[in-house]
C-alpha cells in the first residue's frame, strides 16, 4: 500500500532528524503517532520537543481533550499561553475563556482571543467572532461585523461562516432578503454538520423557502438536527410525529 510506504518513509526521515537533534522532527514523530491515534506515544514525543512551539501547542491540545494524558484544562491554558502568538493557541484560549474551562468564564476575554486568532487567519475563530457579534457576547451586537467575519470564514469553508451568512440573508437586516441565498448557505452549514443549520434547512424544505418543498428532505435534515440534540428540531419532530405535517406541493 503506497500510503503505508509513505508513512513509513516519513517516520524514518523524522527519526533520522531526531537523532540529529532536530526538535521539529520530534514533533513530526508525535504527529505521526497522533494520526494513528496512539495519543500516549504522541504526547511523549511532543514533551520531548516542547521548546518547539507547535509541540507546546499539541501538549496543550492533549491536556484540553484528554488525549494521552488525563484532561486538565489548567495545564492546557498554561501551554496555550506559552505559545500565545500562534493563532491555534489564541483560538483555544478563546474557547477556554468562553466556556470557563480551567478559568472563570469571561466572554470579553474570549472575544479578545478569538479576535487575535481571526486576525491571524484562523477560520474557526472567524466563525466564532461572527457568532459573538451576532449575539452580542463579549462585545456589542454589530450586524456589519457579523457579515464581515462570516464572509471571511465562509471563504475558508467554515461552518459558522456559512450559517451566519445564511441567517443574514434570511433576516434581510443588512443584506437584501434573499431566501435562495439564505438556503444555499444554511444548507452548506448543514452538510458540514451544524445542528442549527440542519434545523433551518429542514424548515426551508418544509416551507418552500429558497427551494421547493420536499417532505423527505425536511424529515431527513430534521432528524439529523434532532440527533444532535437541537431543541427546536426535537420539538418540531415531536410535533410531526404526533400530528403530522401537511405538505401542499
Short mmCIF file of C-alpha atoms in Angstrom, two decimals:
data_model
loop_
_atom_site.label_atom_id
_atom_site.label_comp_id
_atom_site.label_asym_id
_atom_site.label_seq_id
_atom_site.Cartn_x
_atom_site.Cartn_y
_atom_site.Cartn_z
CA UNK A 1 0.00 0.00 0.00
CA UNK A 2 1.51 3.30 -1.14
CA UNK A 3 0.10 5.32 1.78
CA UNK A 4 1.62 2.87 4.24
CA UNK A 5 5.01 3.16 2.49
CA UNK A 6 4.78 6.96 2.59
CA UNK A 7 4.05 6.92 6.33
CA UNK A 8 6.98 4.58 6.98
CA UNK A 9 9.28 6.77 4.89
CA UNK A 10 8.15 9.89 6.75
CA UNK A 11 8.66 8.10 10.06
CA UNK A 12 12.19 7.01 9.12
CA UNK A 13 13.13 10.52 7.97
CA UNK A 14 11.68 12.04 11.14
CA UNK A 15 13.62 9.61 13.36
CA UNK A 16 16.81 10.42 11.47
CA UNK A 17 16.16 14.09 12.19
CA UNK A 18 15.59 13.29 15.87
CA UNK A 19 18.99 11.55 16.02
CA UNK A 20 20.50 14.76 14.67
CA UNK A 21 18.78 16.75 17.45
CA UNK A 22 16.06 18.38 15.34
CA UNK A 23 13.08 19.24 17.60
CA UNK A 24 10.83 19.79 14.59
CA UNK A 25 11.39 16.14 13.69
CA UNK A 26 10.40 15.07 17.23
CA UNK A 27 7.19 16.99 16.68
CA UNK A 28 6.70 15.22 13.36
CA UNK A 29 7.05 11.81 15.05
CA UNK A 30 4.42 12.92 17.57
CA UNK A 31 2.07 13.94 14.77
CA UNK A 32 2.50 10.54 13.08
CA UNK A 33 1.56 8.77 16.31
CA UNK A 34 -1.31 11.22 16.86
CA UNK A 35 -2.70 10.48 13.40
CA UNK A 36 -2.52 6.77 14.25
CA UNK A 37 -4.46 7.57 17.46
CA UNK A 38 -1.61 6.44 19.69
CA UNK A 39 -2.01 9.51 21.86
CA UNK A 40 0.22 8.40 24.74
CA UNK A 41 3.25 7.96 22.48
CA UNK A 42 2.39 11.16 20.64
CA UNK A 43 2.34 13.05 23.94
CA UNK A 44 5.77 11.67 24.91
CA UNK A 45 7.27 12.90 21.63
CA UNK A 46 5.67 16.32 22.00
CA UNK A 47 7.03 16.58 25.56
CA UNK A 48 10.48 15.66 24.29
CA UNK A 49 10.38 18.69 21.98
CA UNK A 50 8.24 21.12 23.96
CA UNK A 51 10.62 24.01 23.27
CA UNK A 52 9.36 23.78 19.68
CA UNK A 53 6.23 25.97 19.53
CA UNK A 54 3.95 23.52 17.73
CA UNK A 55 4.88 20.75 20.18
CA UNK A 56 3.86 23.00 23.08
CA UNK A 57 0.57 23.65 21.30
CA UNK A 58 -0.01 19.91 20.86
CA UNK A 59 0.72 19.35 24.56
CA UNK A 60 -1.95 21.94 25.38
CA UNK A 61 -4.31 20.23 22.93
CA UNK A 62 -3.65 16.86 24.59
CA UNK A 63 -4.43 18.26 28.04
CA UNK A 64 -7.55 20.03 26.75
CA UNK A 65 -9.06 16.93 25.13
CA UNK A 66 -7.56 14.33 27.47
CA UNK A 67 -5.66 12.59 24.68
CA UNK A 68 -2.76 10.56 26.04
CA UNK A 69 -2.96 12.29 29.42
CA UNK A 70 -5.80 12.96 31.88
CA UNK A 71 -7.84 16.00 30.87
CA UNK A 72 -6.51 19.11 32.62
CA UNK A 73 -7.83 22.48 31.44
CA UNK A 74 -5.46 24.41 33.71
CA UNK A 75 -2.44 22.75 32.13
CA UNK A 76 -3.95 23.27 28.68
CA UNK A 77 -4.22 27.02 29.31
CA UNK A 78 -0.64 27.09 30.59
CA UNK A 79 0.68 25.58 27.36
CA UNK A 80 -1.60 27.63 25.10
CA UNK A 81 -0.38 30.82 26.77
CA UNK A 82 3.21 29.66 26.37
CA UNK A 83 2.69 29.81 22.58
CA UNK A 84 0.08 32.57 22.65
CA UNK A 85 1.36 34.07 19.39
CA UNK A 86 0.06 31.04 17.44
CA UNK A 87 -3.47 31.52 16.03
CA UNK A 88 -4.42 27.96 17.04
CA UNK A 89 -3.42 28.67 20.63
CA UNK A 90 -5.22 32.02 20.62
CA UNK A 91 -8.41 30.33 19.43
CA UNK A 92 -8.16 27.60 22.07
CA UNK A 93 -7.63 30.23 24.77
CA UNK A 94 -10.77 31.93 23.49
CA UNK A 95 -12.61 28.63 23.81
CA UNK A 96 -11.36 28.11 27.38
CA UNK A 97 -12.49 31.57 28.47
CA UNK A 98 -15.78 31.30 26.59
CA UNK A 99 -16.80 28.07 28.33
CA UNK A 100 -14.96 28.66 31.61
CA UNK A 101 -12.67 25.66 31.20
CA UNK A 102 -9.74 25.93 33.58
CA UNK A 103 -10.66 29.54 34.30
CA UNK A 104 -13.61 31.76 35.13
CA UNK A 105 -15.84 32.21 32.07
CA UNK A 106 -15.26 35.67 30.60
CA UNK A 107 -16.84 36.37 27.22
CA UNK A 108 -14.93 39.62 26.73
CA UNK A 109 -11.60 37.82 27.22
CA UNK A 110 -12.81 35.05 24.91
CA UNK A 111 -13.71 37.67 22.31
CA UNK A 112 -10.22 39.19 22.62
CA UNK A 113 -8.51 35.85 21.95
CA UNK A 114 -10.86 34.93 19.12
CA UNK A 115 -10.21 38.31 17.53
CA UNK A 116 -6.46 37.80 17.75
CA UNK A 117 -6.75 34.35 16.17
CA UNK A 118 -9.09 35.60 13.44
CA UNK A 119 -6.78 38.48 12.60
CA UNK A 120 -4.04 35.86 12.22
CA UNK A 121 -6.13 33.87 9.73
CA UNK A 122 -7.81 31.20 11.87
CA UNK A 123 -11.09 30.33 10.14
CA UNK A 124 -12.74 28.75 13.20
CA UNK A 125 -12.08 31.92 15.20
CA UNK A 126 -13.59 33.95 12.34
CA UNK A 127 -16.81 31.96 12.61
CA UNK A 128 -16.80 32.33 16.40
CA UNK A 129 -16.40 36.11 16.07
CA UNK A 130 -19.38 36.24 13.72
CA UNK A 131 -21.37 34.33 16.34
CA UNK A 132 -20.31 36.64 19.17
CA UNK A 133 -21.08 39.79 17.19
CA UNK A 134 -24.49 38.32 16.31
CA UNK A 135 -25.36 37.50 19.93
CA UNK A 136 -23.60 40.48 21.48
CA UNK A 137 -21.38 38.23 23.61
CA UNK A 138 -18.23 39.89 24.89
CA UNK A 139 -18.90 42.82 22.60
CA UNK A 140 -21.79 44.89 21.29
CA UNK A 141 -24.06 43.41 18.64
CA UNK A 142 -22.91 44.52 15.21
CA UNK A 143 -24.54 43.10 12.09
CA UNK A 144 -21.90 44.60 9.80
CA UNK A 145 -19.15 42.76 11.68
CA UNK A 146 -21.25 39.58 11.59
CA UNK A 147 -21.32 39.83 7.81
CA UNK A 148 -17.62 40.71 7.59
CA UNK A 149 -16.36 37.80 9.67
CA UNK A 150 -18.96 35.33 8.37
CA UNK A 151 -17.93 36.12 4.79
CA UNK A 152 -14.25 35.61 5.59
CA UNK A 153 -14.98 32.38 7.46
CA UNK A 154 -17.20 31.06 4.65
CA UNK A 155 -14.43 31.77 2.13
CA UNK A 156 -12.38 29.27 4.15
CA UNK A 157 -15.21 26.68 4.18
CA UNK A 158 -16.06 27.32 7.84
CA UNK A 159 -19.41 26.01 9.06
CA UNK A 160 -20.29 29.03 11.23
CA UNK A 161 -19.39 31.36 8.39
CA UNK A 162 -21.90 29.62 6.14
CA UNK A 163 -24.53 29.58 8.89
CA UNK A 164 -24.35 33.27 9.72
CA UNK A 165 -24.28 34.28 6.06
CA UNK A 166 -27.46 32.24 5.65
CA UNK A 167 -29.03 33.93 8.68
CA UNK A 168 -28.04 37.36 7.36
CA UNK A 169 -29.75 36.69 4.02
CA UNK A 170 -32.79 35.16 5.74
CA UNK A 171 -33.30 38.10 8.10
CA UNK A 172 -32.68 40.78 5.47
CA UNK A 173 -31.48 43.30 8.06
CA UNK A 174 -28.16 44.15 6.44
CA UNK A 175 -28.34 42.42 3.09
CA UNK A 176 -31.41 42.39 0.85
CA UNK A 177 -33.53 39.45 1.99
CA UNK A 178 -32.87 36.55 -0.35
CA UNK A 179 -34.32 33.15 0.51
CA UNK A 180 -32.37 31.36 -2.22
CA UNK A 181 -29.07 32.69 -0.92
CA UNK A 182 -30.16 32.01 2.65
CA UNK A 183 -30.99 28.41 1.78
CA UNK A 184 -27.72 27.99 -0.12
CA UNK A 185 -25.58 28.98 2.87
CA UNK A 186 -27.71 27.28 5.52
CA UNK A 187 -27.61 24.08 3.50
CA UNK A 188 -23.81 24.44 3.29
CA UNK A 189 -23.63 24.68 7.09
CA UNK A 190 -25.98 21.71 7.41
CA UNK A 191 -23.83 19.49 5.22
CA UNK A 192 -20.83 20.36 7.43
CA UNK A 193 -22.74 19.13 10.47
CA UNK A 194 -24.13 22.29 12.10
CA UNK A 195 -27.23 21.25 14.07
CA UNK A 196 -28.96 24.63 13.86
CA UNK A 197 -28.16 24.87 10.15
CA UNK A 198 -29.70 21.42 9.72
CA UNK A 199 -32.85 22.55 11.53
CA UNK A 200 -33.23 25.63 9.34
CA UNK A 201 -32.51 23.61 6.19
CA UNK A 202 -35.36 21.30 7.21
CA UNK A 203 -37.69 24.26 7.80
CA UNK A 204 -36.83 25.78 4.42
CA UNK A 205 -37.75 22.46 2.79
CA UNK A 206 -40.97 22.40 4.81
CA UNK A 207 -41.95 25.96 3.86
CA UNK A 208 -40.54 26.01 0.34
CA UNK A 209 -38.29 28.97 1.13
CA UNK A 210 -35.49 29.34 -1.38
CA UNK A 211 -36.12 25.82 -2.63
CA UNK A 212 -39.01 23.52 -3.49
CA UNK A 213 -40.98 21.90 -0.69
CA UNK A 214 -39.72 18.41 -0.03
CA UNK A 215 -41.13 16.27 2.74
CA UNK A 216 -38.45 13.56 2.66
CA UNK A 217 -35.60 16.09 2.81
CA UNK A 218 -37.45 18.03 5.51
CA UNK A 219 -37.56 14.89 7.66
CA UNK A 220 -34.01 13.86 6.79
CA UNK A 221 -32.47 17.14 7.94
CA UNK A 222 -34.82 17.45 10.89
CA UNK A 223 -33.79 14.01 12.19
CA UNK A 224 -30.10 14.84 11.73
CA UNK A 225 -30.56 18.01 13.76
CA UNK A 226 -32.61 16.25 16.45
CA UNK A 227 -29.93 13.55 16.69
CA UNK A 228 -27.55 16.33 17.71
CA UNK A 229 -29.98 17.39 20.47
CA UNK A 230 -31.02 20.67 18.83
CA UNK A 231 -34.09 21.67 20.94
CA UNK A 232 -36.06 23.30 18.10
CA UNK A 233 -35.58 20.23 15.91
CA UNK A 234 -36.65 17.89 18.72
CA UNK A 235 -39.85 19.91 19.27
CA UNK A 236 -40.58 20.06 15.54
CA UNK A 237 -40.01 16.32 15.14
CA UNK A 238 -42.22 15.52 18.12
CA UNK A 239 -44.92 17.74 16.63
CA UNK A 240 -44.62 15.92 13.30
CA UNK A 241 -44.78 12.50 14.94
CA UNK A 242 -47.89 13.42 16.91
CA UNK A 243 -49.84 15.39 14.34
CA UNK A 244 -48.02 15.09 11.03
CA UNK A 245 -47.20 17.95 8.68
CA UNK A 246 -49.34 18.69 5.66
CA UNK A 247 -47.33 19.47 2.53
CA UNK A 248 -49.15 21.22 -0.29
CA UNK A 249 -46.71 20.82 -3.16
#
